[in-house]
């Protein structure tokens, strides 16, 4: 069998570990030929391929990013896109695809599976907002980076008696903010799931200053103030999945804190540092196991499925279970962090 592999959407530490596992088991155990498609769904759409044998995956386990490249191309938004994908798969004699991606990339995989394309999904996103799996790889790395940043910010905030607002990624879900906020000892955590009241935030900031410690406020990029309610945009730009480019909420919160409390406040945007560089051991372990199980699903012709982590087991779930609904922070989980606010 000839199997195509692609990585789509925002890159994420651990993608190369999945690719390596798919190739090592695909070639070494199942005797498949593996073909790399470049730049997400743009690869099958435009017939962009690269050789993907065991020599190509040597040494990539600890490397961040993806050797295949990525994009946010959506063939369903392009005239004749789906037919072009199908034609290119047929022309390349591709029997099945392993699609590694988040809600958008796997959303395309779900629709293609419904149209008869043989596809197995691997869930990826630093945001950890895919349903059907306990964790996605990349999340642990992002949380560790954000948590280390928070640790470092505590000492400089205290030296200067400043409030520091740390903006982390998380468009719809506050998982990175919640986990890094708890592990970093943040005094306020603001997430998209719970619109915040800026006055309450300022009261918590003042309370923290009264204890002679400097407050750290972790804010997810998709967090929204209760009044107003609109997401803060840095530009009107949207990608081909209709997602707006976010950014700026950290600065807005810092400016409000200064104005309302009189205390000095600065914003730090961790941004793409969260997504770059080497994956943690946990993410390498999870990504490797996802890759091994995805190629086994292909070997068993169990298509239209996504591999998922349940406890410590890797299971297969229908693709739609992963992409149908986002996994959001529950009120009970948020309440755990709130114990430490102020
Ligand atoms: O989906 C992963 C993610 O890192 C989100 O947390 C973030 O909103 C988005 O990608 C940023 O995308 P880009 O790098 O394309 O601006």
mmCIF file of C-alpha atoms and ligand atoms in Angstrom:
data_model
loop_
_atom_site.group_PDB
_atom_site.id
_atom_site.type_symbol
_atom_site.label_atom_id
_atom_site.label_comp_id
_atom_site.label_asym_id
_atom_site.label_seq_id
_atom_site.Cartn_x
_atom_site.Cartn_y
_atom_site.Cartn_z
ATOM 1 C CA UNK A 1 0.000 0.000 0.000
ATOM 2 C CA UNK A 2 1.056 3.616 -0.609
ATOM 3 C CA UNK A 3 0.145 5.869 2.290
ATOM 4 C CA UNK A 4 0.205 9.674 2.284
ATOM 5 C CA UNK A 5 0.972 11.720 5.400
ATOM 6 C CA UNK A 6 0.266 15.421 5.941
ATOM 7 C CA UNK A 7 0.455 17.948 8.764
ATOM 8 C CA UNK A 8 -2.001 20.877 8.709
ATOM 9 C CA UNK A 9 -2.899 23.954 10.743
ATOM 10 C CA UNK A 10 -0.690 25.698 13.291
ATOM 11 C CA UNK A 11 2.480 23.680 13.838
ATOM 12 C CA UNK A 12 3.016 22.012 17.159
ATOM 13 C CA UNK A 13 5.903 20.302 18.959
ATOM 14 C CA UNK A 14 5.641 16.546 18.373
ATOM 15 C CA UNK A 15 4.541 16.561 14.726
ATOM 16 C CA UNK A 16 7.883 15.114 13.643
ATOM 17 C CA UNK A 17 7.614 12.399 16.292
ATOM 18 C CA UNK A 18 4.286 11.295 14.755
ATOM 19 C CA UNK A 19 5.723 11.332 11.232
ATOM 20 C CA UNK A 20 8.727 9.281 12.380
ATOM 21 C CA UNK A 21 6.530 6.663 14.089
ATOM 22 C CA UNK A 22 4.206 6.392 11.063
ATOM 23 C CA UNK A 23 7.203 5.838 8.778
ATOM 24 C CA UNK A 24 9.148 3.514 11.099
ATOM 25 C CA UNK A 25 6.186 1.200 11.680
ATOM 26 C CA UNK A 26 4.611 1.747 8.269
ATOM 27 C CA UNK A 27 7.747 0.816 6.355
ATOM 28 C CA UNK A 28 9.486 -1.419 8.894
ATOM 29 C CA UNK A 29 6.541 -3.503 10.139
ATOM 30 C CA UNK A 30 3.724 -3.177 7.601
ATOM 31 C CA UNK A 31 5.885 -2.906 4.474
ATOM 32 C CA UNK A 32 4.089 0.225 3.221
ATOM 33 C CA UNK A 33 5.508 2.916 1.002
ATOM 34 C CA UNK A 34 4.991 6.323 2.650
ATOM 35 C CA UNK A 35 4.642 9.585 0.739
ATOM 36 C CA UNK A 36 4.849 12.982 2.419
ATOM 37 C CA UNK A 37 2.380 15.653 1.303
ATOM 38 C CA UNK A 38 3.714 19.163 1.794
ATOM 39 C CA UNK A 39 2.027 22.025 3.616
ATOM 40 C CA UNK A 40 -1.193 20.502 4.909
ATOM 41 C CA UNK A 41 -4.110 20.070 2.491
ATOM 42 C CA UNK A 42 -2.233 22.224 -0.026
ATOM 43 C CA UNK A 43 -0.106 19.110 -0.713
ATOM 44 C CA UNK A 44 -2.889 16.835 -1.987
ATOM 45 C CA UNK A 45 -4.582 19.855 -3.585
ATOM 46 C CA UNK A 46 -1.556 20.812 -5.667
ATOM 47 C CA UNK A 47 0.177 17.439 -5.814
ATOM 48 C CA UNK A 48 3.125 18.607 -3.688
ATOM 49 C CA UNK A 49 4.897 15.544 -2.354
ATOM 50 C CA UNK A 50 8.224 14.552 -0.838
ATOM 51 C CA UNK A 51 9.959 11.249 -0.328
ATOM 52 C CA UNK A 52 9.338 9.918 3.162
ATOM 53 C CA UNK A 53 11.358 6.826 3.928
ATOM 54 C CA UNK A 54 13.310 5.787 7.005
ATOM 55 C CA UNK A 55 16.380 7.906 6.042
ATOM 56 C CA UNK A 56 14.199 11.056 5.883
ATOM 57 C CA UNK A 57 12.949 10.570 9.448
ATOM 58 C CA UNK A 58 16.306 9.901 11.088
ATOM 59 C CA UNK A 59 17.030 12.398 13.861
ATOM 60 C CA UNK A 60 13.693 14.234 13.745
ATOM 61 C CA UNK A 61 12.201 12.948 17.031
ATOM 62 C CA UNK A 62 13.275 15.938 19.180
ATOM 63 C CA UNK A 63 12.843 18.563 16.461
ATOM 64 C CA UNK A 64 9.995 21.061 16.698
ATOM 65 C CA UNK A 65 7.895 22.096 13.708
ATOM 66 C CA UNK A 66 7.169 19.663 10.896
ATOM 67 C CA UNK A 67 9.498 18.442 8.167
ATOM 68 C CA UNK A 68 6.438 18.322 5.878
ATOM 69 C CA UNK A 69 5.520 21.981 6.317
ATOM 70 C CA UNK A 70 2.028 23.160 7.196
ATOM 71 C CA UNK A 71 -0.696 25.508 6.005
ATOM 72 C CA UNK A 72 -4.287 26.375 6.759
ATOM 73 C CA UNK A 73 -5.479 25.497 3.231
ATOM 74 C CA UNK A 74 -9.086 24.300 3.089
ATOM 75 C CA UNK A 75 -9.907 22.398 -0.142
ATOM 76 C CA UNK A 76 -13.624 22.764 0.593
ATOM 77 C CA UNK A 77 -13.253 26.557 0.241
ATOM 78 C CA UNK A 78 -11.604 26.273 -3.187
ATOM 79 C CA UNK A 79 -13.572 25.801 -6.400
ATOM 80 C CA UNK A 80 -13.091 22.195 -7.517
ATOM 81 C CA UNK A 81 -10.735 21.660 -4.544
ATOM 82 C CA UNK A 82 -12.132 18.342 -3.402
ATOM 83 C CA UNK A 83 -12.009 16.875 -6.924
ATOM 84 C CA UNK A 84 -8.402 18.030 -7.272
ATOM 85 C CA UNK A 85 -7.492 16.338 -3.992
ATOM 86 C CA UNK A 86 -9.150 13.102 -5.090
ATOM 87 C CA UNK A 87 -7.537 13.250 -8.545
ATOM 88 C CA UNK A 88 -4.071 13.832 -7.098
ATOM 89 C CA UNK A 89 -4.474 10.959 -4.638
ATOM 90 C CA UNK A 90 -5.504 8.681 -7.504
ATOM 91 C CA UNK A 91 -2.669 9.932 -9.743
ATOM 92 C CA UNK A 92 -0.150 9.216 -6.969
ATOM 93 C CA UNK A 93 -1.705 5.775 -6.311
ATOM 94 C CA UNK A 94 -2.299 6.785 -2.698
ATOM 95 C CA UNK A 95 -4.424 4.165 -0.959
ATOM 96 C CA UNK A 96 -4.912 6.041 2.284
ATOM 97 C CA UNK A 97 -3.959 9.211 4.139
ATOM 98 C CA UNK A 98 -2.800 9.903 7.675
ATOM 99 C CA UNK A 99 -3.881 13.487 8.429
ATOM 100 C CA UNK A 100 -2.252 15.074 11.471
ATOM 101 C CA UNK A 101 -4.052 18.214 12.579
ATOM 102 C CA UNK A 102 -6.464 20.091 14.781
ATOM 103 C CA UNK A 103 -10.157 20.938 14.413
ATOM 104 C CA UNK A 104 -9.754 22.424 10.925
ATOM 105 C CA UNK A 105 -7.424 19.860 9.328
ATOM 106 C CA UNK A 106 -9.359 16.962 10.848
ATOM 107 C CA UNK A 107 -12.628 18.698 9.924
ATOM 108 C CA UNK A 108 -11.520 18.433 6.278
ATOM 109 C CA UNK A 109 -10.484 14.805 6.910
ATOM 110 C CA UNK A 110 -13.953 14.078 8.349
ATOM 111 C CA UNK A 111 -15.693 15.472 5.267
ATOM 112 C CA UNK A 112 -13.320 13.676 2.884
ATOM 113 C CA UNK A 113 -13.896 10.401 4.758
ATOM 114 C CA UNK A 114 -17.641 10.896 4.194
ATOM 115 C CA UNK A 115 -16.853 11.269 0.472
ATOM 116 C CA UNK A 116 -15.037 7.943 0.406
ATOM 117 C CA UNK A 117 -11.395 8.979 0.937
ATOM 118 C CA UNK A 118 -9.501 6.502 3.157
ATOM 119 C CA UNK A 119 -8.219 8.640 5.986
ATOM 120 C CA UNK A 120 -7.070 8.209 9.581
ATOM 121 C CA UNK A 121 -6.675 11.291 11.795
ATOM 122 C CA UNK A 122 -4.115 12.140 14.455
ATOM 123 C CA UNK A 123 -5.176 14.910 16.859
ATOM 124 C CA UNK A 124 -2.736 17.778 17.193
ATOM 125 C CA UNK A 125 -2.981 21.187 18.794
ATOM 126 C CA UNK A 126 -1.202 23.072 21.523
ATOM 127 C CA UNK A 127 -4.684 24.324 22.503
ATOM 128 C CA UNK A 128 -5.799 20.850 23.740
ATOM 129 C CA UNK A 129 -9.352 21.696 22.631
ATOM 130 C CA UNK A 130 -10.145 18.584 20.594
ATOM 131 C CA UNK A 131 -12.881 16.347 21.950
ATOM 132 C CA UNK A 132 -12.530 12.601 22.004
ATOM 133 C CA UNK A 133 -8.998 12.588 23.398
ATOM 134 C CA UNK A 134 -7.798 13.325 26.924
ATOM 135 C CA UNK A 135 -4.800 15.258 25.577
ATOM 136 C CA UNK A 136 -3.342 16.367 22.275
ATOM 137 C CA UNK A 137 0.436 16.438 21.883
ATOM 138 C CA UNK A 138 2.050 19.883 21.861
ATOM 139 C CA UNK A 139 -0.096 21.038 24.775
ATOM 140 C CA UNK A 140 2.326 19.830 27.435
ATOM 141 C CA UNK A 141 5.217 21.639 25.739
ATOM 142 C CA UNK A 142 3.221 24.875 25.455
ATOM 143 C CA UNK A 143 2.172 24.689 29.118
ATOM 144 C CA UNK A 144 5.771 24.099 30.221
ATOM 145 C CA UNK A 145 7.014 27.091 28.229
ATOM 146 C CA UNK A 146 4.242 29.347 29.565
ATOM 147 C CA UNK A 147 4.783 28.077 33.087
ATOM 148 C CA UNK A 148 8.502 28.764 32.955
ATOM 149 C CA UNK A 149 7.777 32.268 31.654
ATOM 150 C CA UNK A 150 5.394 32.880 34.575
ATOM 151 C CA UNK A 151 8.049 31.703 37.070
ATOM 152 C CA UNK A 152 10.515 34.199 35.614
ATOM 153 C CA UNK A 153 7.958 37.005 35.561
ATOM 154 C CA UNK A 154 7.160 36.610 39.279
ATOM 155 C CA UNK A 155 10.629 37.770 40.317
ATOM 156 C CA UNK A 156 10.850 40.774 37.997
ATOM 157 C CA UNK A 157 7.246 41.801 38.824
ATOM 158 C CA UNK A 158 8.067 41.711 42.539
ATOM 159 C CA UNK A 159 11.297 43.706 42.133
ATOM 160 C CA UNK A 160 9.436 46.498 40.368
ATOM 161 C CA UNK A 161 6.085 46.282 42.228
ATOM 162 C CA UNK A 162 4.340 45.854 38.904
ATOM 163 C CA UNK A 163 1.406 43.825 37.696
ATOM 164 C CA UNK A 164 2.418 41.579 34.826
ATOM 165 C CA UNK A 165 -0.157 40.334 32.363
ATOM 166 C CA UNK A 166 0.896 37.187 30.484
ATOM 167 C CA UNK A 167 -0.984 36.532 27.249
ATOM 168 C CA UNK A 168 -0.922 32.899 26.165
ATOM 169 C CA UNK A 169 -2.487 31.134 23.169
ATOM 170 C CA UNK A 170 -5.990 29.720 23.244
ATOM 171 C CA UNK A 171 -8.523 31.028 20.786
ATOM 172 C CA UNK A 172 -11.647 29.277 22.026
ATOM 173 C CA UNK A 173 -10.407 27.278 24.991
ATOM 174 C CA UNK A 174 -8.422 28.352 28.028
ATOM 175 C CA UNK A 175 -6.501 25.122 28.656
ATOM 176 C CA UNK A 176 -3.011 26.615 28.292
ATOM 177 C CA UNK A 177 -3.966 29.582 30.486
ATOM 178 C CA UNK A 178 -5.543 27.343 33.112
ATOM 179 C CA UNK A 179 -2.741 24.761 33.337
ATOM 180 C CA UNK A 180 0.130 27.270 33.164
ATOM 181 C CA UNK A 181 -1.714 29.623 35.507
ATOM 182 C CA UNK A 182 -2.127 26.883 38.114
ATOM 183 C CA UNK A 183 1.405 25.533 37.707
ATOM 184 C CA UNK A 184 2.904 29.035 37.683
ATOM 185 C CA UNK A 185 0.926 30.317 40.666
ATOM 186 C CA UNK A 186 -0.961 33.059 38.795
ATOM 187 C CA UNK A 187 -3.199 35.390 40.793
ATOM 188 C CA UNK A 188 -5.795 35.720 38.052
ATOM 189 C CA UNK A 189 -6.481 33.475 35.035
ATOM 190 C CA UNK A 190 -8.776 34.743 32.281
ATOM 191 C CA UNK A 191 -10.142 32.265 29.746
ATOM 192 C CA UNK A 192 -12.456 32.501 26.712
ATOM 193 C CA UNK A 193 -15.073 30.280 28.370
ATOM 194 C CA UNK A 194 -15.727 32.783 31.210
ATOM 195 C CA UNK A 195 -16.067 36.463 30.161
ATOM 196 C CA UNK A 196 -14.325 38.555 32.785
ATOM 197 C CA UNK A 197 -15.265 41.679 34.709
ATOM 198 C CA UNK A 198 -12.313 44.068 34.570
ATOM 199 C CA UNK A 199 -13.350 45.661 37.905
ATOM 200 C CA UNK A 200 -13.143 42.252 39.609
ATOM 201 C CA UNK A 201 -9.715 41.711 38.028
ATOM 202 C CA UNK A 202 -8.556 45.083 39.371
ATOM 203 C CA UNK A 203 -9.833 44.231 42.867
ATOM 204 C CA UNK A 204 -7.790 41.018 42.791
ATOM 205 C CA UNK A 205 -4.744 42.971 41.613
ATOM 206 C CA UNK A 206 -5.115 45.437 44.510
ATOM 207 C CA UNK A 207 -5.577 42.571 46.988
ATOM 208 C CA UNK A 208 -2.381 40.957 45.793
ATOM 209 C CA UNK A 209 -0.411 44.213 46.066
ATOM 210 C CA UNK A 210 -1.680 44.565 49.678
ATOM 211 C CA UNK A 211 0.127 41.302 50.539
ATOM 212 C CA UNK A 212 3.350 42.904 49.207
ATOM 213 C CA UNK A 213 3.517 40.438 46.355
ATOM 214 C CA UNK A 214 3.173 41.466 42.712
ATOM 215 C CA UNK A 215 0.234 40.067 40.770
ATOM 216 C CA UNK A 216 0.573 37.856 37.708
ATOM 217 C CA UNK A 217 -2.477 37.780 35.459
ATOM 218 C CA UNK A 218 -2.577 35.021 32.843
ATOM 219 C CA UNK A 219 -4.920 35.759 29.969
ATOM 220 C CA UNK A 220 -5.808 33.497 27.048
ATOM 221 C CA UNK A 221 -5.745 35.336 23.715
ATOM 222 C CA UNK A 222 -9.450 34.587 23.191
ATOM 223 C CA UNK A 223 -10.573 35.888 26.617
ATOM 224 C CA UNK A 224 -13.278 38.537 26.393
ATOM 225 C CA UNK A 225 -14.398 41.253 28.790
ATOM 226 C CA UNK A 226 -17.939 40.950 30.116
ATOM 227 C CA UNK A 227 -18.890 44.436 28.907
ATOM 228 C CA UNK A 228 -18.380 44.946 25.203
ATOM 229 C CA UNK A 229 -18.017 41.240 24.566
ATOM 230 C CA UNK A 230 -16.164 41.457 21.256
ATOM 231 C CA UNK A 231 -12.895 39.634 20.704
ATOM 232 C CA UNK A 232 -9.887 41.893 20.328
ATOM 233 C CA UNK A 233 -8.474 41.738 16.838
ATOM 234 C CA UNK A 234 -5.101 42.912 15.621
ATOM 235 C CA UNK A 235 -6.329 42.898 12.043
ATOM 236 C CA UNK A 236 -9.517 42.102 10.166
ATOM 237 C CA UNK A 237 -7.718 39.167 8.539
ATOM 238 C CA UNK A 238 -9.248 35.702 8.615
ATOM 239 C CA UNK A 239 -7.739 32.400 7.479
ATOM 240 C CA UNK A 240 -9.461 30.000 5.083
ATOM 241 C CA UNK A 241 -11.285 28.370 8.002
ATOM 242 C CA UNK A 242 -12.755 31.775 8.945
ATOM 243 C CA UNK A 243 -10.666 32.233 12.117
ATOM 244 C CA UNK A 244 -9.702 35.818 12.882
ATOM 245 C CA UNK A 245 -6.118 36.630 13.854
ATOM 246 C CA UNK A 246 -6.236 37.304 17.577
ATOM 247 C CA UNK A 247 -3.965 39.337 19.777
ATOM 248 C CA UNK A 248 -3.982 42.411 21.937
ATOM 249 C CA UNK A 249 -6.097 41.341 24.915
ATOM 250 C CA UNK A 250 -3.005 41.296 27.191
ATOM 251 C CA UNK A 251 -2.205 44.914 26.353
ATOM 252 C CA UNK A 252 -5.804 45.949 26.872
ATOM 253 C CA UNK A 253 -5.991 44.298 30.286
ATOM 254 C CA UNK A 254 -2.645 45.855 31.356
ATOM 255 C CA UNK A 255 -3.820 49.333 30.257
ATOM 256 C CA UNK A 256 -7.085 48.953 32.193
ATOM 257 C CA UNK A 257 -5.229 47.812 35.324
ATOM 258 C CA UNK A 258 -2.937 50.862 35.180
ATOM 259 C CA UNK A 259 -5.800 53.232 34.651
ATOM 260 C CA UNK A 260 -8.128 51.759 37.282
ATOM 261 C CA UNK A 261 -5.633 50.861 40.053
ATOM 262 C CA UNK A 262 -2.829 53.369 39.491
ATOM 263 C CA UNK A 263 -0.311 50.507 39.696
ATOM 264 C CA UNK A 264 2.194 49.990 36.919
ATOM 265 C CA UNK A 265 1.250 47.101 34.624
ATOM 266 C CA UNK A 266 2.971 45.535 31.628
ATOM 267 C CA UNK A 267 1.896 42.871 29.165
ATOM 268 C CA UNK A 268 4.020 39.986 27.924
ATOM 269 C CA UNK A 269 2.808 38.068 24.891
ATOM 270 C CA UNK A 270 4.415 34.618 24.779
ATOM 271 C CA UNK A 271 3.070 34.022 21.284
ATOM 272 C CA UNK A 272 4.711 31.539 18.968
ATOM 273 C CA UNK A 273 7.475 30.680 21.449
ATOM 274 C CA UNK A 274 4.793 28.340 22.880
ATOM 275 C CA UNK A 275 4.660 26.461 19.608
ATOM 276 C CA UNK A 276 8.305 26.372 18.624
ATOM 277 C CA UNK A 277 11.217 24.199 19.595
ATOM 278 C CA UNK A 278 11.698 20.764 21.019
ATOM 279 C CA UNK A 279 8.736 18.796 22.450
ATOM 280 C CA UNK A 280 8.688 17.667 26.084
ATOM 281 C CA UNK A 281 9.212 13.970 26.853
ATOM 282 C CA UNK A 282 5.439 13.587 27.410
ATOM 283 C CA UNK A 283 4.654 15.048 23.989
ATOM 284 C CA UNK A 284 7.275 12.839 22.287
ATOM 285 C CA UNK A 285 5.777 9.801 24.025
ATOM 286 C CA UNK A 286 2.190 10.711 23.099
ATOM 287 C CA UNK A 287 3.018 11.730 19.524
ATOM 288 C CA UNK A 288 5.018 8.539 18.945
ATOM 289 C CA UNK A 289 2.196 6.351 20.241
ATOM 290 C CA UNK A 290 -0.371 8.238 18.124
ATOM 291 C CA UNK A 291 1.782 7.619 15.035
ATOM 292 C CA UNK A 292 2.159 3.897 15.760
ATOM 293 C CA UNK A 293 -1.567 3.432 16.328
ATOM 294 C CA UNK A 294 -2.553 5.539 13.296
ATOM 295 C CA UNK A 295 -0.553 3.374 10.910
ATOM 296 C CA UNK A 296 -2.010 0.248 12.551
ATOM 297 C CA UNK A 297 -5.503 1.638 11.867
ATOM 298 C CA UNK A 298 -4.483 2.089 8.217
ATOM 299 C CA UNK A 299 -3.151 -1.496 8.099
ATOM 300 C CA UNK A 300 -6.499 -2.735 9.455
ATOM 301 C CA UNK A 301 -8.334 -0.490 6.951
ATOM 302 C CA UNK A 302 -10.175 1.103 9.879
ATOM 303 C CA UNK A 303 -10.754 4.437 8.123
ATOM 304 C CA UNK A 304 -12.729 7.522 9.175
ATOM 305 C CA UNK A 305 -11.204 7.167 12.653
ATOM 306 C CA UNK A 306 -8.995 9.332 14.836
ATOM 307 C CA UNK A 307 -6.522 7.954 17.354
ATOM 308 C CA UNK A 308 -7.100 9.284 20.855
ATOM 309 C CA UNK A 309 -5.689 9.074 24.367
ATOM 310 C CA UNK A 310 -8.031 7.683 27.038
ATOM 311 C CA UNK A 311 -6.260 7.366 30.338
ATOM 312 C CA UNK A 312 -3.027 5.688 29.282
ATOM 313 C CA UNK A 313 -4.603 3.764 26.376
ATOM 314 C CA UNK A 314 -4.610 4.796 22.738
ATOM 315 C CA UNK A 315 -8.047 4.120 21.264
ATOM 316 C CA UNK A 316 -9.772 4.851 17.946
ATOM 317 C CA UNK A 317 -12.837 7.079 17.792
ATOM 318 C CA UNK A 318 -14.886 8.237 14.781
ATOM 319 C CA UNK A 319 -13.280 11.382 13.311
ATOM 320 C CA UNK A 320 -16.445 13.344 13.983
ATOM 321 C CA UNK A 321 -16.010 12.741 17.745
ATOM 322 C CA UNK A 322 -12.794 14.697 17.628
ATOM 323 C CA UNK A 323 -13.973 17.518 15.417
ATOM 324 C CA UNK A 324 -17.722 17.849 16.064
ATOM 325 C CA UNK A 325 -17.416 19.886 19.234
ATOM 326 C CA UNK A 326 -14.570 21.731 20.959
ATOM 327 C CA UNK A 327 -13.445 20.566 24.385
ATOM 328 C CA UNK A 328 -13.734 23.543 26.724
ATOM 329 C CA UNK A 329 -12.713 24.244 30.316
ATOM 330 C CA UNK A 330 -15.623 23.394 32.619
ATOM 331 C CA UNK A 331 -16.808 25.754 35.399
ATOM 332 C CA UNK A 332 -15.599 23.194 37.997
ATOM 333 C CA UNK A 333 -12.071 23.124 36.528
ATOM 334 C CA UNK A 334 -11.973 26.920 36.408
ATOM 335 C CA UNK A 335 -13.126 27.063 40.035
ATOM 336 C CA UNK A 336 -9.989 25.108 41.028
ATOM 337 C CA UNK A 337 -7.816 27.952 39.734
ATOM 338 C CA UNK A 338 -10.063 30.591 41.322
ATOM 339 C CA UNK A 339 -9.112 29.356 44.811
ATOM 340 C CA UNK A 340 -5.734 31.046 44.233
ATOM 341 C CA UNK A 341 -7.017 34.327 42.772
ATOM 342 C CA UNK A 342 -5.972 37.559 44.462
HETATM 343 O O1 LIG B 1 -4.478 26.475 16.939
HETATM 344 C C1 LIG B 1 -3.215 26.654 17.431
HETATM 345 C C2 LIG B 1 -2.868 28.122 17.590
HETATM 346 O O2 LIG B 1 -1.566 28.184 18.098
HETATM 347 C C3 LIG B 1 -3.849 28.922 18.463
HETATM 348 O O3 LIG B 1 -3.608 28.831 19.837
HETATM 349 C C4 LIG B 1 -3.650 30.312 17.944
HETATM 350 O O4 LIG B 1 -4.809 31.086 18.111
HETATM 351 C C5 LIG B 1 -3.382 30.116 16.489
HETATM 352 O O5 LIG B 1 -2.886 28.798 16.347
HETATM 353 C C6 LIG B 1 -2.407 31.113 15.934
HETATM 354 O O6 LIG B 1 -2.263 30.853 14.580
HETATM 355 P P1 LIG B 1 -1.217 31.591 13.613
HETATM 356 O O7 LIG B 1 0.145 31.192 14.056
HETATM 357 O O8 LIG B 1 -1.544 31.066 12.273
HETATM 358 O O9 LIG B 1 -1.461 33.041 13.780
#
